[in-house]
Amino acid sequence: QVQLVESGGGLVQPGGSLRLSCAASGSISSILAMGWYRRAPGKERELVAVITTRGDTNYADSVKGRFTISRDNAKKTVYLQMNSLKPEDTAVYYCNVQSLYGLAPIDSWGQGTQVTVSS
């Protein structure tokens, strides 16, 4: 079993910044990819950003140029630096980790952290 602990959400004014963190622990042999998703009120969950072990990244078009995903492999932690936040970024943000335990793939989700962008 894999545990994910998220932190860093909160209330911020438009144009402000927040940094989300997600630390993984538990039954992990190797981590394949780490990412962030979000679900806004009344909308489906969507990919925000993902980063592989090699450091390859992929971003939703809506956050390109404003958000940066990074990871610390030694700490099994992924970060999401969010700048120039907009009201439409308001959502619950979920950490996702795709890992292996031996040869068994594991898809793990965090509990979610609320990000509210409002004046």
PDB file of C-alpha atoms in Angstrom:
ATOM      1  CA  GLN A   1       0.000   0.000   0.000  1.00  0.00           C
ATOM      2  CA  VAL A   2       1.181   3.499  -0.850  1.00  0.00           C
ATOM      3  CA  GLN A   3       0.439   6.557   1.271  1.00  0.00           C
ATOM      4  CA  LEU A   4       0.395  10.056  -0.191  1.00  0.00           C
ATOM      5  CA  VAL A   5       0.476  13.158   1.991  1.00  0.00           C
ATOM      6  CA  GLU A   6      -0.421  16.415   0.276  1.00  0.00           C
ATOM      7  CA  SER A   7       0.110  19.925   1.564  1.00  0.00           C
ATOM      8  CA  GLY A   8       0.182  23.520   0.393  1.00  0.00           C
ATOM      9  CA  GLY A   9      -3.369  24.339  -0.638  1.00  0.00           C
ATOM     10  CA  GLY A  10      -5.246  27.395   0.544  1.00  0.00           C
ATOM     11  CA  LEU A  11      -6.830  30.703  -0.365  1.00  0.00           C
ATOM     12  CA  VAL A  12      -4.926  33.113  -2.589  1.00  0.00           C
ATOM     13  CA  GLN A  13      -5.783  36.261  -4.507  1.00  0.00           C
ATOM     14  CA  PRO A  14      -5.745  36.327  -8.323  1.00  0.00           C
ATOM     15  CA  GLY A  15      -2.205  36.712  -9.555  1.00  0.00           C
ATOM     16  CA  GLY A  16      -0.800  35.051  -6.452  1.00  0.00           C
ATOM     17  CA  SER A  17       1.220  31.878  -6.025  1.00  0.00           C
ATOM     18  CA  LEU A  18       0.974  28.604  -4.165  1.00  0.00           C
ATOM     19  CA  ARG A  19       3.190  25.540  -3.959  1.00  0.00           C
ATOM     20  CA  LEU A  20       1.719  22.089  -3.510  1.00  0.00           C
ATOM     21  CA  SER A  21       3.712  19.140  -2.199  1.00  0.00           C
ATOM     22  CA  CYS A  22       2.983  15.429  -2.196  1.00  0.00           C
ATOM     23  CA  ALA A  23       5.170  12.901  -0.385  1.00  0.00           C
ATOM     24  CA  ALA A  24       4.848   9.185  -1.112  1.00  0.00           C
ATOM     25  CA  SER A  25       5.678   6.379   1.282  1.00  0.00           C
ATOM     26  CA  GLY A  26       4.900   2.713   1.817  1.00  0.00           C
ATOM     27  CA  SER A  27       5.219  -0.257  -0.500  1.00  0.00           C
ATOM     28  CA  ILE A  28       7.229   1.281  -3.315  1.00  0.00           C
ATOM     29  CA  SER A  29       9.934  -0.436  -5.342  1.00  0.00           C
ATOM     30  CA  SER A  30      10.123   2.315  -7.918  1.00  0.00           C
ATOM     31  CA  ILE A  31       8.077   5.334  -8.958  1.00  0.00           C
ATOM     32  CA  LEU A  32       7.206   5.608 -12.637  1.00  0.00           C
ATOM     33  CA  ALA A  33       5.399   8.935 -12.769  1.00  0.00           C
ATOM     34  CA  MET A  34       4.030  11.556 -10.412  1.00  0.00           C
ATOM     35  CA  GLY A  35       1.401  14.093 -11.243  1.00  0.00           C
ATOM     36  CA  TRP A  36      -1.344  16.455 -10.236  1.00  0.00           C
ATOM     37  CA  TYR A  37      -4.983  16.434 -11.235  1.00  0.00           C
ATOM     38  CA  ARG A  38      -7.785  18.768 -10.265  1.00  0.00           C
ATOM     39  CA  ARG A  39     -11.555  18.779 -10.064  1.00  0.00           C
ATOM     40  CA  ALA A  40     -13.404  22.052 -10.159  1.00  0.00           C
ATOM     41  CA  PRO A  41     -17.002  22.319  -8.946  1.00  0.00           C
ATOM     42  CA  GLY A  42     -19.340  20.781 -11.495  1.00  0.00           C
ATOM     43  CA  LYS A  43     -16.523  19.580 -13.727  1.00  0.00           C
ATOM     44  CA  GLU A  44     -14.706  16.353 -14.433  1.00  0.00           C
ATOM     45  CA  ARG A  45     -11.289  15.649 -12.977  1.00  0.00           C
ATOM     46  CA  GLU A  46      -8.557  16.800 -15.345  1.00  0.00           C
ATOM     47  CA  LEU A  47      -4.820  16.395 -15.659  1.00  0.00           C
ATOM     48  CA  VAL A  48      -2.827  19.431 -14.550  1.00  0.00           C
ATOM     49  CA  ALA A  49       0.748  18.210 -14.903  1.00  0.00           C
ATOM     50  CA  VAL A  50       2.775  15.010 -14.820  1.00  0.00           C
ATOM     51  CA  ILE A  51       6.487  14.241 -14.530  1.00  0.00           C
ATOM     52  CA  THR A  52       8.295  10.971 -15.213  1.00  0.00           C
ATOM     53  CA  THR A  53      11.350   9.542 -13.497  1.00  0.00           C
ATOM     54  CA  ARG A  54      13.481  10.913 -16.321  1.00  0.00           C
ATOM     55  CA  GLY A  55      12.062  14.360 -15.763  1.00  0.00           C
ATOM     56  CA  ASP A  56       9.847  14.503 -18.823  1.00  0.00           C
ATOM     57  CA  THR A  57       6.855  16.732 -18.176  1.00  0.00           C
ATOM     58  CA  ASN A  58       3.415  17.291 -19.628  1.00  0.00           C
ATOM     59  CA  TYR A  59       1.037  20.132 -18.796  1.00  0.00           C
ATOM     60  CA  ALA A  60      -2.561  21.005 -19.459  1.00  0.00           C
ATOM     61  CA  ASP A  61      -2.753  23.846 -21.969  1.00  0.00           C
ATOM     62  CA  SER A  62      -4.568  25.997 -19.419  1.00  0.00           C
ATOM     63  CA  VAL A  63      -1.591  26.022 -17.027  1.00  0.00           C
ATOM     64  CA  LYS A  64       1.380  26.093 -19.413  1.00  0.00           C
ATOM     65  CA  GLY A  65       3.718  28.939 -18.592  1.00  0.00           C
ATOM     66  CA  ARG A  66       2.181  29.435 -15.144  1.00  0.00           C
ATOM     67  CA  PHE A  67       2.621  26.105 -13.338  1.00  0.00           C
ATOM     68  CA  THR A  68       5.805  24.087 -12.899  1.00  0.00           C
ATOM     69  CA  ILE A  69       5.969  20.475 -11.769  1.00  0.00           C
ATOM     70  CA  SER A  70       9.126  19.052 -10.220  1.00  0.00           C
ATOM     71  CA  ARG A  71      10.127  16.056  -8.151  1.00  0.00           C
ATOM     72  CA  ASP A  72      12.711  14.944  -5.623  1.00  0.00           C
ATOM     73  CA  ASN A  73      13.303  11.257  -6.310  1.00  0.00           C
ATOM     74  CA  ALA A  74      15.238  10.695  -3.094  1.00  0.00           C
ATOM     75  CA  LYS A  75      12.362  12.093  -1.040  1.00  0.00           C
ATOM     76  CA  LYS A  76       9.674  10.516  -3.247  1.00  0.00           C
ATOM     77  CA  THR A  77       8.059  13.928  -3.378  1.00  0.00           C
ATOM     78  CA  VAL A  78       6.426  15.867  -6.188  1.00  0.00           C
ATOM     79  CA  TYR A  79       5.825  19.604  -6.196  1.00  0.00           C
ATOM     80  CA  LEU A  80       3.547  21.902  -8.141  1.00  0.00           C
ATOM     81  CA  GLN A  81       4.551  25.555  -8.215  1.00  0.00           C
ATOM     82  CA  MET A  82       1.529  27.584  -9.253  1.00  0.00           C
ATOM     83  CA  ASN A  83       2.065  31.202 -10.298  1.00  0.00           C
ATOM     84  CA  SER A  84      -0.235  33.835 -11.777  1.00  0.00           C
ATOM     85  CA  LEU A  85      -3.213  32.015 -10.347  1.00  0.00           C
ATOM     86  CA  LYS A  86      -6.635  32.704 -11.795  1.00  0.00           C
ATOM     87  CA  PRO A  87     -10.127  32.183 -10.342  1.00  0.00           C
ATOM     88  CA  GLU A  88     -10.623  29.346 -12.820  1.00  0.00           C
ATOM     89  CA  ASP A  89      -7.764  27.478 -11.131  1.00  0.00           C
ATOM     90  CA  THR A  90     -10.026  27.020  -8.113  1.00  0.00           C
ATOM     91  CA  ALA A  91     -10.403  23.280  -7.553  1.00  0.00           C
ATOM     92  CA  VAL A  92      -9.486  20.355  -5.368  1.00  0.00           C
ATOM     93  CA  TYR A  93      -6.021  19.240  -6.427  1.00  0.00           C
ATOM     94  CA  TYR A  94      -5.109  15.561  -6.227  1.00  0.00           C
ATOM     95  CA  CYS A  95      -1.687  14.003  -6.262  1.00  0.00           C
ATOM     96  CA  ASN A  96      -1.264  10.832  -8.323  1.00  0.00           C
ATOM     97  CA  VAL A  97       1.642   8.398  -8.171  1.00  0.00           C
ATOM     98  CA  GLN A  98       2.169   5.475 -10.524  1.00  0.00           C
ATOM     99  CA  SER A  99       4.597   3.032  -8.982  1.00  0.00           C
ATOM    100  CA  LEU A 100       5.752  -0.565  -8.924  1.00  0.00           C
ATOM    101  CA  TYR A 101       5.944  -2.915  -5.966  1.00  0.00           C
ATOM    102  CA  GLY A 102       8.052  -5.694  -7.361  1.00  0.00           C
ATOM    103  CA  LEU A 103       6.418  -6.126 -10.758  1.00  0.00           C
ATOM    104  CA  ALA A 104       2.965  -5.094  -9.589  1.00  0.00           C
ATOM    105  CA  PRO A 105       1.783  -1.692 -10.818  1.00  0.00           C
ATOM    106  CA  ILE A 106       0.106   0.548  -8.263  1.00  0.00           C
ATOM    107  CA  ASP A 107      -1.940   3.668  -9.010  1.00  0.00           C
ATOM    108  CA  SER A 108      -2.272   5.840  -5.890  1.00  0.00           C
ATOM    109  CA  TRP A 109      -4.223   9.009  -5.147  1.00  0.00           C
ATOM    110  CA  GLY A 110      -3.920  11.613  -2.452  1.00  0.00           C
ATOM    111  CA  GLN A 111      -6.838  12.852  -0.386  1.00  0.00           C
ATOM    112  CA  GLY A 112      -6.957  16.169  -2.224  1.00  0.00           C
ATOM    113  CA  THR A 113      -6.124  19.703  -1.209  1.00  0.00           C
ATOM    114  CA  GLN A 114      -8.360  22.709  -1.839  1.00  0.00           C
ATOM    115  CA  VAL A 115      -7.020  25.631  -3.840  1.00  0.00           C
ATOM    116  CA  THR A 116      -9.238  28.711  -3.929  1.00  0.00           C
ATOM    117  CA  VAL A 117      -8.340  31.751  -6.007  1.00  0.00           C
ATOM    118  CA  SER A 118     -10.499  34.698  -5.057  1.00  0.00           C
ATOM    119  CA  SER A 119     -10.282  38.356  -4.154  1.00  0.00           C
TER     120      SER A 119
END
